[in-house]
Tab-separated table of N, CA and C and ligand atoms in Angstrom:
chain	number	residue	atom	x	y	z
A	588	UNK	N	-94.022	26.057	-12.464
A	588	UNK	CA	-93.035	27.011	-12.978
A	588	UNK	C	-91.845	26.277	-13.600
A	589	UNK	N	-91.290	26.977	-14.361
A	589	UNK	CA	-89.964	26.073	-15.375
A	589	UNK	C	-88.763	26.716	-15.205
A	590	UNK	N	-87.671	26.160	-14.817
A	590	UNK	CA	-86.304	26.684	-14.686
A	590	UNK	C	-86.260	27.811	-15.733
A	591	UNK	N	-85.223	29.122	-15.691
A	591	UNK	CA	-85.485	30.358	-16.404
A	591	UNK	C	-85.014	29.357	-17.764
A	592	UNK	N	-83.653	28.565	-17.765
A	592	UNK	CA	-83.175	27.606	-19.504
A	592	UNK	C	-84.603	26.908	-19.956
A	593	UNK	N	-85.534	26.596	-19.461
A	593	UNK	CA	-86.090	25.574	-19.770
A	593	UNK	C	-87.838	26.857	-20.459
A	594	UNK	N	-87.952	28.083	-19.058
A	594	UNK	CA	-88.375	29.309	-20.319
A	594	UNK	C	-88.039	29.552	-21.547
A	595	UNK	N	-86.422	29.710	-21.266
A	595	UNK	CA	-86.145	30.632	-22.455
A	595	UNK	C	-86.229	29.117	-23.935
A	596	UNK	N	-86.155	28.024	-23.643
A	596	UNK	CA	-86.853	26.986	-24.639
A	596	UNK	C	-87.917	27.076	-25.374
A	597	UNK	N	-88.684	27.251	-24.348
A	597	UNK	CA	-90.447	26.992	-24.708
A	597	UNK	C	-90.513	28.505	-25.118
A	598	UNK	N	-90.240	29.525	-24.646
A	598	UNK	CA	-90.192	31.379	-25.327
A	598	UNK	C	-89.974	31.094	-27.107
A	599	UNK	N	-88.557	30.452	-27.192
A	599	UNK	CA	-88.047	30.320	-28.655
A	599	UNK	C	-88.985	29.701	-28.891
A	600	UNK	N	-89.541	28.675	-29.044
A	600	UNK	CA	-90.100	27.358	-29.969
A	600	UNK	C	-91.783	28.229	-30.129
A	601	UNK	N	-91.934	28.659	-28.440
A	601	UNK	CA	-93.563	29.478	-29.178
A	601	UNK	C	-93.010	30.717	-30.119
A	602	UNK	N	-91.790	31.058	-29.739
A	602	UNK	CA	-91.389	32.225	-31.181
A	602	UNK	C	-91.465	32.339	-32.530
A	603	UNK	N	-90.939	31.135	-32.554
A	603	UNK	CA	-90.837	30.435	-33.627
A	603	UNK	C	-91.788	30.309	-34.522
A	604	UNK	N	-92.801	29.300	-33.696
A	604	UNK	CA	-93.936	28.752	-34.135
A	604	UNK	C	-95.229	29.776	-34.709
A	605	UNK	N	-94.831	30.792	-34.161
A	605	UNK	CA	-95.719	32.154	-34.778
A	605	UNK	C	-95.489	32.440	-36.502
A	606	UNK	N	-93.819	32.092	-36.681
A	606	UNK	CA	-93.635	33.000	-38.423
A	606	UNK	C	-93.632	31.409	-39.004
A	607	UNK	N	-93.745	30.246	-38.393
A	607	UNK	CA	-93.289	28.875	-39.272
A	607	UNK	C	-94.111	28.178	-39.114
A	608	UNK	N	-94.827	27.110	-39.974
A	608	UNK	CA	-95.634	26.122	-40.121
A	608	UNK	C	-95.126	25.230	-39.022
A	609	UNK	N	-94.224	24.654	-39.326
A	609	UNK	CA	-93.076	23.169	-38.924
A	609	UNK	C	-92.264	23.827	-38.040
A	610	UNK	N	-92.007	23.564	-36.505
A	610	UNK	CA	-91.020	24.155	-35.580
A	610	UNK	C	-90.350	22.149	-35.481
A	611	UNK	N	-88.783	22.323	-35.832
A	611	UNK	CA	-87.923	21.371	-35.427
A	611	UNK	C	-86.730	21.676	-34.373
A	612	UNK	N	-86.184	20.615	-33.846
A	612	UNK	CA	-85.707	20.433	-33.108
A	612	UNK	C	-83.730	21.492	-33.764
A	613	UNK	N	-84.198	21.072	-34.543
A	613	UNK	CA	-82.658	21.626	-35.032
A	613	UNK	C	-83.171	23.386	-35.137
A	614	UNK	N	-84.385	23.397	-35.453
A	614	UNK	CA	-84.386	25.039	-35.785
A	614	UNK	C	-84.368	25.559	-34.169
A	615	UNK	N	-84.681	25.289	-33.361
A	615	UNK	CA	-83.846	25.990	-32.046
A	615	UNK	C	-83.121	25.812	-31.257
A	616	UNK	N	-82.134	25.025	-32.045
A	616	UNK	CA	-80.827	24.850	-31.744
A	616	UNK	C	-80.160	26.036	-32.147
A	617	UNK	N	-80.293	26.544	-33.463
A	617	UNK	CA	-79.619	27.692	-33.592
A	617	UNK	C	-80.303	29.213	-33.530
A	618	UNK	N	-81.450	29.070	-33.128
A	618	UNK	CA	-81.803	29.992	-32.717
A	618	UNK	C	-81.216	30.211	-30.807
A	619	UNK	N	-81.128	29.593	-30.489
A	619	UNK	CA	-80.647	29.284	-28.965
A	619	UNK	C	-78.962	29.481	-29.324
A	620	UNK	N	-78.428	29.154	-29.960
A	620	UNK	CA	-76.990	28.819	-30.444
A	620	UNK	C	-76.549	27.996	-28.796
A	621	UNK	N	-76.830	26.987	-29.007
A	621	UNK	CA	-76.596	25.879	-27.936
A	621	UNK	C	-76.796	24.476	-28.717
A	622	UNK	N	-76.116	23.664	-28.408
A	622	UNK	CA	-75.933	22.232	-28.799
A	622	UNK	C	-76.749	21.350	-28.854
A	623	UNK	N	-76.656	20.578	-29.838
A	623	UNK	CA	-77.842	19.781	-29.666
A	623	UNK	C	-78.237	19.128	-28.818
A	624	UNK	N	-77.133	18.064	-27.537
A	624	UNK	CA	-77.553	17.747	-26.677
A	624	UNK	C	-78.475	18.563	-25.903
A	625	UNK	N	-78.071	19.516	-25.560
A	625	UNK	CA	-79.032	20.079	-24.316
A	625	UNK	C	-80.016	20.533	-25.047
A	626	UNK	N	-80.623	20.787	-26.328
A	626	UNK	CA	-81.358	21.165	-26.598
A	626	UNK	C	-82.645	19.622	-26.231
A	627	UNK	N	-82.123	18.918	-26.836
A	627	UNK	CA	-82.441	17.037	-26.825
A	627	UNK	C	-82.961	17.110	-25.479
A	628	UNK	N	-82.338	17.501	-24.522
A	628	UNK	CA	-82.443	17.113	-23.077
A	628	UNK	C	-83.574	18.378	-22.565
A	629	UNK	N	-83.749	19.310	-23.180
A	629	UNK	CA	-84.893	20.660	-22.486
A	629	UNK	C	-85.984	20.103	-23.283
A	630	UNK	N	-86.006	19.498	-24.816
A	630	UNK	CA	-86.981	18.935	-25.170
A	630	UNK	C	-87.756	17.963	-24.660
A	631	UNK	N	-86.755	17.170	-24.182
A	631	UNK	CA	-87.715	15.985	-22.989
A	631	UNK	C	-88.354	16.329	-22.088
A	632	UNK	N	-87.514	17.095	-21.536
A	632	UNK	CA	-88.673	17.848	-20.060
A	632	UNK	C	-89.365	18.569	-20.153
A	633	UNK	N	-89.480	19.024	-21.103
A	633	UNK	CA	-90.885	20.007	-21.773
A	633	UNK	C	-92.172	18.875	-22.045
A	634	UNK	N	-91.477	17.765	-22.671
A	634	UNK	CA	-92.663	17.014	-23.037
A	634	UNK	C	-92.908	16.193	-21.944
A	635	UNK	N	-92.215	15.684	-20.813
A	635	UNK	CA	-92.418	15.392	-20.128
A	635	UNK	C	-93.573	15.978	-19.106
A	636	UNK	N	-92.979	17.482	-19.218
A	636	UNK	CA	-94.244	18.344	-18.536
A	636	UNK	C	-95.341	18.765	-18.676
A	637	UNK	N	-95.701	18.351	-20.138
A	637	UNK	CA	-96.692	17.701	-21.057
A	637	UNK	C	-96.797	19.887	-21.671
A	638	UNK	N	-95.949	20.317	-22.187
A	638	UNK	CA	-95.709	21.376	-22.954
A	638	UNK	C	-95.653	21.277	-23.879
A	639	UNK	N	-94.789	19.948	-24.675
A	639	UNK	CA	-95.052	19.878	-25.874
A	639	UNK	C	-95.153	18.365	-26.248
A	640	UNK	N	-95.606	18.360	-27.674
A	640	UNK	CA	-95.389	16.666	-28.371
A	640	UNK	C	-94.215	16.643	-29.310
A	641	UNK	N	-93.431	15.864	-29.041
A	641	UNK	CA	-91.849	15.299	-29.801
A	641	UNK	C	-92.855	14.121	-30.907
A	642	UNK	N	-92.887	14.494	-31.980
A	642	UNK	CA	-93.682	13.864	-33.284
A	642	UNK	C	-92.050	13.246	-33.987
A	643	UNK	N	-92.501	12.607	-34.941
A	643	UNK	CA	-91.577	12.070	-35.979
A	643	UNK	C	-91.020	13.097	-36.990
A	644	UNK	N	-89.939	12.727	-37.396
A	644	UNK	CA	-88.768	13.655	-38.162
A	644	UNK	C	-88.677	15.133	-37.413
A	645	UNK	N	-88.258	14.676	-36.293
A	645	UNK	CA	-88.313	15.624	-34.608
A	645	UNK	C	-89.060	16.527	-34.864
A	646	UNK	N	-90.371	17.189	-35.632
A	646	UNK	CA	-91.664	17.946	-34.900
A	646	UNK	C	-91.591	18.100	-33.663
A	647	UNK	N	-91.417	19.878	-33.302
A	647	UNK	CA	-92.278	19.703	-31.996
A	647	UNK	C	-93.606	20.499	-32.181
A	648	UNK	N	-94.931	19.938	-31.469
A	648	UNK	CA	-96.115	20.664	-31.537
A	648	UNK	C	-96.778	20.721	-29.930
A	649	UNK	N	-96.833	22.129	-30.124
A	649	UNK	CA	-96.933	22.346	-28.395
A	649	UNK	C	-98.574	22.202	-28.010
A	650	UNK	N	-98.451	22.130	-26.735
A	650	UNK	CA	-99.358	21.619	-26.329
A	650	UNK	C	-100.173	22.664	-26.279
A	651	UNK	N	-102.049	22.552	-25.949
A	651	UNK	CA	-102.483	24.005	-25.402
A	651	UNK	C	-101.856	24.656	-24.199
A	652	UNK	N	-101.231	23.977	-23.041
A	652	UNK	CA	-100.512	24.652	-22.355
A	652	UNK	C	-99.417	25.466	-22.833
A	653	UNK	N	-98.675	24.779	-23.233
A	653	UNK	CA	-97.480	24.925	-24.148
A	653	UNK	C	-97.494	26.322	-24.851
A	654	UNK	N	-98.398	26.735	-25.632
A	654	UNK	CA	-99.297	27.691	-26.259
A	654	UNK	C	-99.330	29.094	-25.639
A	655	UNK	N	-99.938	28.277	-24.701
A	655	UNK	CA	-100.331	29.473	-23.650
A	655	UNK	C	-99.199	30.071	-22.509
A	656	UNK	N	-98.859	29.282	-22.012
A	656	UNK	CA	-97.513	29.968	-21.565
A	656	UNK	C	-95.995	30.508	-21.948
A	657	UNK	N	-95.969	29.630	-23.251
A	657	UNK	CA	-95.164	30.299	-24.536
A	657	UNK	C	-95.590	31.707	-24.840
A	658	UNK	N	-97.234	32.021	-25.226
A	658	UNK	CA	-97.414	33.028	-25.284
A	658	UNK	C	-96.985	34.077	-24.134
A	659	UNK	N	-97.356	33.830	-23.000
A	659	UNK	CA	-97.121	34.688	-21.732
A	659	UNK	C	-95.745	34.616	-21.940
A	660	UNK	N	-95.016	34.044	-22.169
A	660	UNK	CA	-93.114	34.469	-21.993
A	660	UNK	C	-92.915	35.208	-23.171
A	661	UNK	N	-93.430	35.113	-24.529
A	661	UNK	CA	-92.482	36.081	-25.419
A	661	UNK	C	-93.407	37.393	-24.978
A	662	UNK	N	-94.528	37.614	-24.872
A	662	UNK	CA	-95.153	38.723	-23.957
A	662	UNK	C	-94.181	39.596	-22.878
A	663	UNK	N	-93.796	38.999	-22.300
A	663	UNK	CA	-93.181	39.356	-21.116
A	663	UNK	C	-91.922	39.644	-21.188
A	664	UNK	N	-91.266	39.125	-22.408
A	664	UNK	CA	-89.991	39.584	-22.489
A	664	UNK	C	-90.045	41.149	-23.299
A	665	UNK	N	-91.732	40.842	-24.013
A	665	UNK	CA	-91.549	42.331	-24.945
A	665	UNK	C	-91.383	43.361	-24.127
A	666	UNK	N	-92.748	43.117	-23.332
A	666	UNK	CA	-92.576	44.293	-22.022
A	666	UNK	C	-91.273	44.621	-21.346
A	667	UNK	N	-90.484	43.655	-21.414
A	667	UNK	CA	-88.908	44.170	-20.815
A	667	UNK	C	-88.172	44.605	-21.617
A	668	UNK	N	-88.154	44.054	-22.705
A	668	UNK	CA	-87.406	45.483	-23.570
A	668	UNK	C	-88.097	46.354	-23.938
A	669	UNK	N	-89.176	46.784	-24.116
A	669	UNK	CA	-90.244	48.267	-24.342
A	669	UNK	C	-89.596	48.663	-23.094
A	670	UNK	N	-89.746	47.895	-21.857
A	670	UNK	CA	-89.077	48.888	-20.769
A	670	UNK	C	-87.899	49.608	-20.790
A	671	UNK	N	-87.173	48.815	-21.376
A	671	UNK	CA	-85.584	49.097	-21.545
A	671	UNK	C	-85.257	50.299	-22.391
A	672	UNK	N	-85.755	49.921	-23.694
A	672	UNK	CA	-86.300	51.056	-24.319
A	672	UNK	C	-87.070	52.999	-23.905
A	673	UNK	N	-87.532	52.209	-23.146
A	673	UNK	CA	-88.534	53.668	-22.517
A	673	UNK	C	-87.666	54.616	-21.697
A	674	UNK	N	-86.758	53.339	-20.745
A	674	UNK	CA	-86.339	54.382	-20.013
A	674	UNK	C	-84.792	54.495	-20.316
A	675	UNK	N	-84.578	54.471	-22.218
A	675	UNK	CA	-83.117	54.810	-22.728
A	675	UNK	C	-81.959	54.368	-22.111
A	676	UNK	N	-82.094	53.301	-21.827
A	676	UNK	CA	-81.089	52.262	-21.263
A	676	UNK	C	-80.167	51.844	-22.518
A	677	UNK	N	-78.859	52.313	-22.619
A	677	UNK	CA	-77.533	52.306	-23.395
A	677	UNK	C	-77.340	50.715	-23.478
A	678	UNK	N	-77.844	49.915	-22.767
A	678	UNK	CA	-77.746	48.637	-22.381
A	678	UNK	C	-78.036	47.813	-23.629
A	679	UNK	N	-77.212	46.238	-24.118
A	679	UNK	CA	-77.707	45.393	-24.890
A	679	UNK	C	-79.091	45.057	-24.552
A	680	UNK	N	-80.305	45.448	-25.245
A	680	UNK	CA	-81.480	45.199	-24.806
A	680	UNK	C	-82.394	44.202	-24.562
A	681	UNK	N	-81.969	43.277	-26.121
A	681	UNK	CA	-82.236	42.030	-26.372
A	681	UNK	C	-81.742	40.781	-24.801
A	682	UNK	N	-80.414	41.252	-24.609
A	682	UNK	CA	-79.419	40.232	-23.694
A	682	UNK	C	-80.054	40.330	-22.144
A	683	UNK	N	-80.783	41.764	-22.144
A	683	UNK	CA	-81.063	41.998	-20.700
A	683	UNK	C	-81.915	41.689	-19.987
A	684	UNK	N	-83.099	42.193	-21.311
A	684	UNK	CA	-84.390	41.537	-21.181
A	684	UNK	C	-84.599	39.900	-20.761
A	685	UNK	N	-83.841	39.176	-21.676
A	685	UNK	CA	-83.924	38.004	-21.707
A	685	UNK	C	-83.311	37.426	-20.358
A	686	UNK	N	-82.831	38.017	-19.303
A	686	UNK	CA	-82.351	37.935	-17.806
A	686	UNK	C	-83.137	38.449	-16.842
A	687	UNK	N	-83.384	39.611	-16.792
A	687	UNK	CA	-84.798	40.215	-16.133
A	687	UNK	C	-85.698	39.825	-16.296
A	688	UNK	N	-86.349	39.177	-17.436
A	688	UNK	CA	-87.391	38.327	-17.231
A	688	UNK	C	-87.504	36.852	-16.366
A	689	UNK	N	-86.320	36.691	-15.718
A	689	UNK	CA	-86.434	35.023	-15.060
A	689	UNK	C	-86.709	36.026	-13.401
A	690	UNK	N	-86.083	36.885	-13.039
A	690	UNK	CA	-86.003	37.599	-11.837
A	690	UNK	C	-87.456	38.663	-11.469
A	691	UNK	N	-87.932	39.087	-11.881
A	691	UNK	CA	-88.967	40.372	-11.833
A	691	UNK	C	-90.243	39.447	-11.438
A	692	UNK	N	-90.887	39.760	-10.436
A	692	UNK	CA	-92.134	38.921	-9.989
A	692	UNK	C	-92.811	39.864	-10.980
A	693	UNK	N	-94.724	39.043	-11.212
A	693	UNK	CA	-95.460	39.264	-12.214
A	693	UNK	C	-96.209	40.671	-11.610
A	694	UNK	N	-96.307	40.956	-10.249
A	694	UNK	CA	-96.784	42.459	-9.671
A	694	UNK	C	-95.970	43.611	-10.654
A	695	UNK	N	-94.620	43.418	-10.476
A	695	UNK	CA	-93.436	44.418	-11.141
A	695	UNK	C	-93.887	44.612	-12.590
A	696	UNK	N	-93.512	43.139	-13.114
A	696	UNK	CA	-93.848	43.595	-14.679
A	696	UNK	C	-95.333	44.081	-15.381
A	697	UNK	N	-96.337	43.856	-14.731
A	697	UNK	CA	-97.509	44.235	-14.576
A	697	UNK	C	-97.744	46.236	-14.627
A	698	UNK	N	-96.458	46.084	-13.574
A	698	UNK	CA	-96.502	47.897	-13.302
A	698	UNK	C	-95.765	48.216	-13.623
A	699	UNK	N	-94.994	48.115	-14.793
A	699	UNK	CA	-93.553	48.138	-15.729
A	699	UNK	C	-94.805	48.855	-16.606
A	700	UNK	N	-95.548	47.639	-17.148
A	700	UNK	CA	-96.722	47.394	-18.281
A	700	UNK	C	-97.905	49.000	-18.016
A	701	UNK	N	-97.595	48.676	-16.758
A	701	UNK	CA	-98.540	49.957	-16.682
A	701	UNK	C	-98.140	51.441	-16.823
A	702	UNK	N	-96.369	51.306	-16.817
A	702	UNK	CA	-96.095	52.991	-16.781
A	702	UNK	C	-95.493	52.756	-18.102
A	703	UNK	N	-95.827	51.625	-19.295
A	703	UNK	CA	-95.260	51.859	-20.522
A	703	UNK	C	-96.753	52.378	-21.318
A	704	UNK	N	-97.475	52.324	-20.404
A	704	UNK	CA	-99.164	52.386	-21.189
A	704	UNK	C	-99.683	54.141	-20.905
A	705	UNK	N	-98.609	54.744	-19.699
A	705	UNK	CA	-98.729	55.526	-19.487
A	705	UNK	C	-98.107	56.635	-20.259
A	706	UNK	N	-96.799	56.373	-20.557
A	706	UNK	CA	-95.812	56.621	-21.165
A	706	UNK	C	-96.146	56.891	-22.612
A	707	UNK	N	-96.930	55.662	-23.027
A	707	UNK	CA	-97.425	55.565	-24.484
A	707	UNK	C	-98.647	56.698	-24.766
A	708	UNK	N	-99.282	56.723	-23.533
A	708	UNK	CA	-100.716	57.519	-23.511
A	708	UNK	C	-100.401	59.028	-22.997
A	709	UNK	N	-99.224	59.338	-22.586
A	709	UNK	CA	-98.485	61.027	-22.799
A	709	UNK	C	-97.549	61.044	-22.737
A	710	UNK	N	-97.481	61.180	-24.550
A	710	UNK	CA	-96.272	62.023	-25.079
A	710	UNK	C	-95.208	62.725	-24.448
A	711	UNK	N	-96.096	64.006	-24.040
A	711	UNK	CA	-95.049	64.883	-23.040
A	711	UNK	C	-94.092	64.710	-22.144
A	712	UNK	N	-94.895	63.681	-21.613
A	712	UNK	CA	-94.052	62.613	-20.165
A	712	UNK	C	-93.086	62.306	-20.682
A	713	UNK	N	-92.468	61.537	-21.433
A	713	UNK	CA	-91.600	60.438	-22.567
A	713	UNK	C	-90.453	61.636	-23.044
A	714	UNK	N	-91.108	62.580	-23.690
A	714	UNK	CA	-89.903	63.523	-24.137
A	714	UNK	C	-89.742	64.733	-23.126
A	715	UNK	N	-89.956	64.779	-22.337
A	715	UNK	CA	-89.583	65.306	-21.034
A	715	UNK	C	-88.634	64.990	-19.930
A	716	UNK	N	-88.869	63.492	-19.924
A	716	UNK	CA	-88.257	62.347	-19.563
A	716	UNK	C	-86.502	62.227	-20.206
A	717	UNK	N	-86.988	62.137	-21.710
A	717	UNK	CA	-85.694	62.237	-23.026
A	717	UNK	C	-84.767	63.449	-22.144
A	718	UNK	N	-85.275	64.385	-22.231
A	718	UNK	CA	-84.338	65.805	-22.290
A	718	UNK	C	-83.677	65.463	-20.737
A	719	UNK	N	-84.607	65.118	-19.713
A	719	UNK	CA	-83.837	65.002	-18.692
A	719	UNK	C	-82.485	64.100	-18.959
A	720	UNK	N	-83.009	63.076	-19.344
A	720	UNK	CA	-81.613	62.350	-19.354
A	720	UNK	C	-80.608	63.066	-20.442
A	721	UNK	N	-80.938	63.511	-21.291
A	721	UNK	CA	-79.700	64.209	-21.653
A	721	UNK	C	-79.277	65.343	-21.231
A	722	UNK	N	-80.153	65.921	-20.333
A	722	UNK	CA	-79.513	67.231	-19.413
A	722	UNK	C	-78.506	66.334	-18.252
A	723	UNK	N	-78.750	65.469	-17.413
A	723	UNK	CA	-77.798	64.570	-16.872
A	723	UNK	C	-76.782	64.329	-17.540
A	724	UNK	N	-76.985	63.867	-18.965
A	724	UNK	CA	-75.470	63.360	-19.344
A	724	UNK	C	-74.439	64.511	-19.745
A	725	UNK	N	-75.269	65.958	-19.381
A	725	UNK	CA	-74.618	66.560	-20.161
A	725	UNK	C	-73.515	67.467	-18.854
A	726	UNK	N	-74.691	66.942	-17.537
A	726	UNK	CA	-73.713	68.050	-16.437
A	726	UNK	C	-73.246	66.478	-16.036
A	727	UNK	N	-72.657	65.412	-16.573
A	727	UNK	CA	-72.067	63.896	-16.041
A	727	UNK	C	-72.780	63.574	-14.895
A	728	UNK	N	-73.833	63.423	-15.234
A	728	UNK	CA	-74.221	63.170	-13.163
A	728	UNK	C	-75.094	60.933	-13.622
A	729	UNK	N	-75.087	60.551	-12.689
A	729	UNK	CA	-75.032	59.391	-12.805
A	729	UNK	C	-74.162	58.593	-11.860
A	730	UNK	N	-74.572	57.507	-11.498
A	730	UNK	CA	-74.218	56.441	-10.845
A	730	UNK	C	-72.453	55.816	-11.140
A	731	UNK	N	-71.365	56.140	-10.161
A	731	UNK	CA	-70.185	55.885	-10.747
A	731	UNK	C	-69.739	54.608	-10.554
A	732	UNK	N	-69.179	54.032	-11.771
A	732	UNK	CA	-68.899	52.709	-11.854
A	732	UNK	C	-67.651	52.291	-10.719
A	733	UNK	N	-67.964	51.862	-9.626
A	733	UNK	CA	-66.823	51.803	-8.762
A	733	UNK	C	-65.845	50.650	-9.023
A	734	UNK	N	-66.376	49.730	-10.192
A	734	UNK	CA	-65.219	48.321	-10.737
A	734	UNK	C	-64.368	49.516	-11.523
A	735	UNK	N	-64.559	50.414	-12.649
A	735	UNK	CA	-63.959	50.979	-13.280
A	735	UNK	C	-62.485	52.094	-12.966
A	736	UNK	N	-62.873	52.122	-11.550
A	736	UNK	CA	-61.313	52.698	-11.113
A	736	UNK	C	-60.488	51.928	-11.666
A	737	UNK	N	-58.845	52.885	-11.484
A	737	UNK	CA	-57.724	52.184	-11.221
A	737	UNK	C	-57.259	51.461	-10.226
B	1097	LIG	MN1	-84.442	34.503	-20.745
């Protein structure tokens, strides 16, 4: 298993590597918007962990592991924002996902996966679902922010 920084690395670079021929070291630097050192330094231990190959004029080309568990993380983050999504979460979706995915064991997201398949497979459910939550927002009922007092 890989520290969640050292996921969200190998997530970008297999991201990447899907729309681009050539994945470099500088192109997920700013996709990460993090510095080059530490980028330098998650690159080593990736290749160290034999995830990827550090080639000349900094290439990285991932390994079949690399590949494959790259794939399973941008996977897994989709499923967390489809989740987020589904169940109309007001929430930055992109920011959340990308946090809930280091925390959620693979049973959870599995059965996340399964009530988005459900969800997807009746309609009715989904906009039934919709109206409730806006019948809630409409008599204010919801969870009260207790930091937000005076
Ligand atoms: Mn993440």
């Amino acid at each position: 298993m890989l520290s969640p920084s050292l996921e969200d690395y190998l997530e970008e670079i297999y991201r990447f590597s899907l729309h681009n021929d050539v994945v470099r070291v500088s192109d997920i630097a700013s996709c990460l918007d993090v510095t080059m050192p530490s980028v330098n330094n998650a690159i080593r231990k990736l290749s160290e962990k034999d995830y990827l190959i550090y080639k000349k004029y900094r290439e990285l080309v991932l390994t079949e592991k690399g590949r494959r568990v790259g794939k399973f993380l941008v996977e897994r983050n989709g499923i967390l924002q489809n989740f987020l999504k589904a169940i109309n979460s007001q929430c930055d979706v992109k920011a959340e996902a990308e946090a809930m995915e280091h925390y959620l064991s693979l049973p959870t997201i599995r059965a996340i996966e399964s009530l988005l398949d459900f969800l997807e497979n009746n309609k009715e459910c989904r906009k039934k679902f919709l109206e409730h939550c806006r019948y809630r927002k409409e008599k204010g009922l919801g969870l009260i922010n207790g930091y937000a007092g005076k």
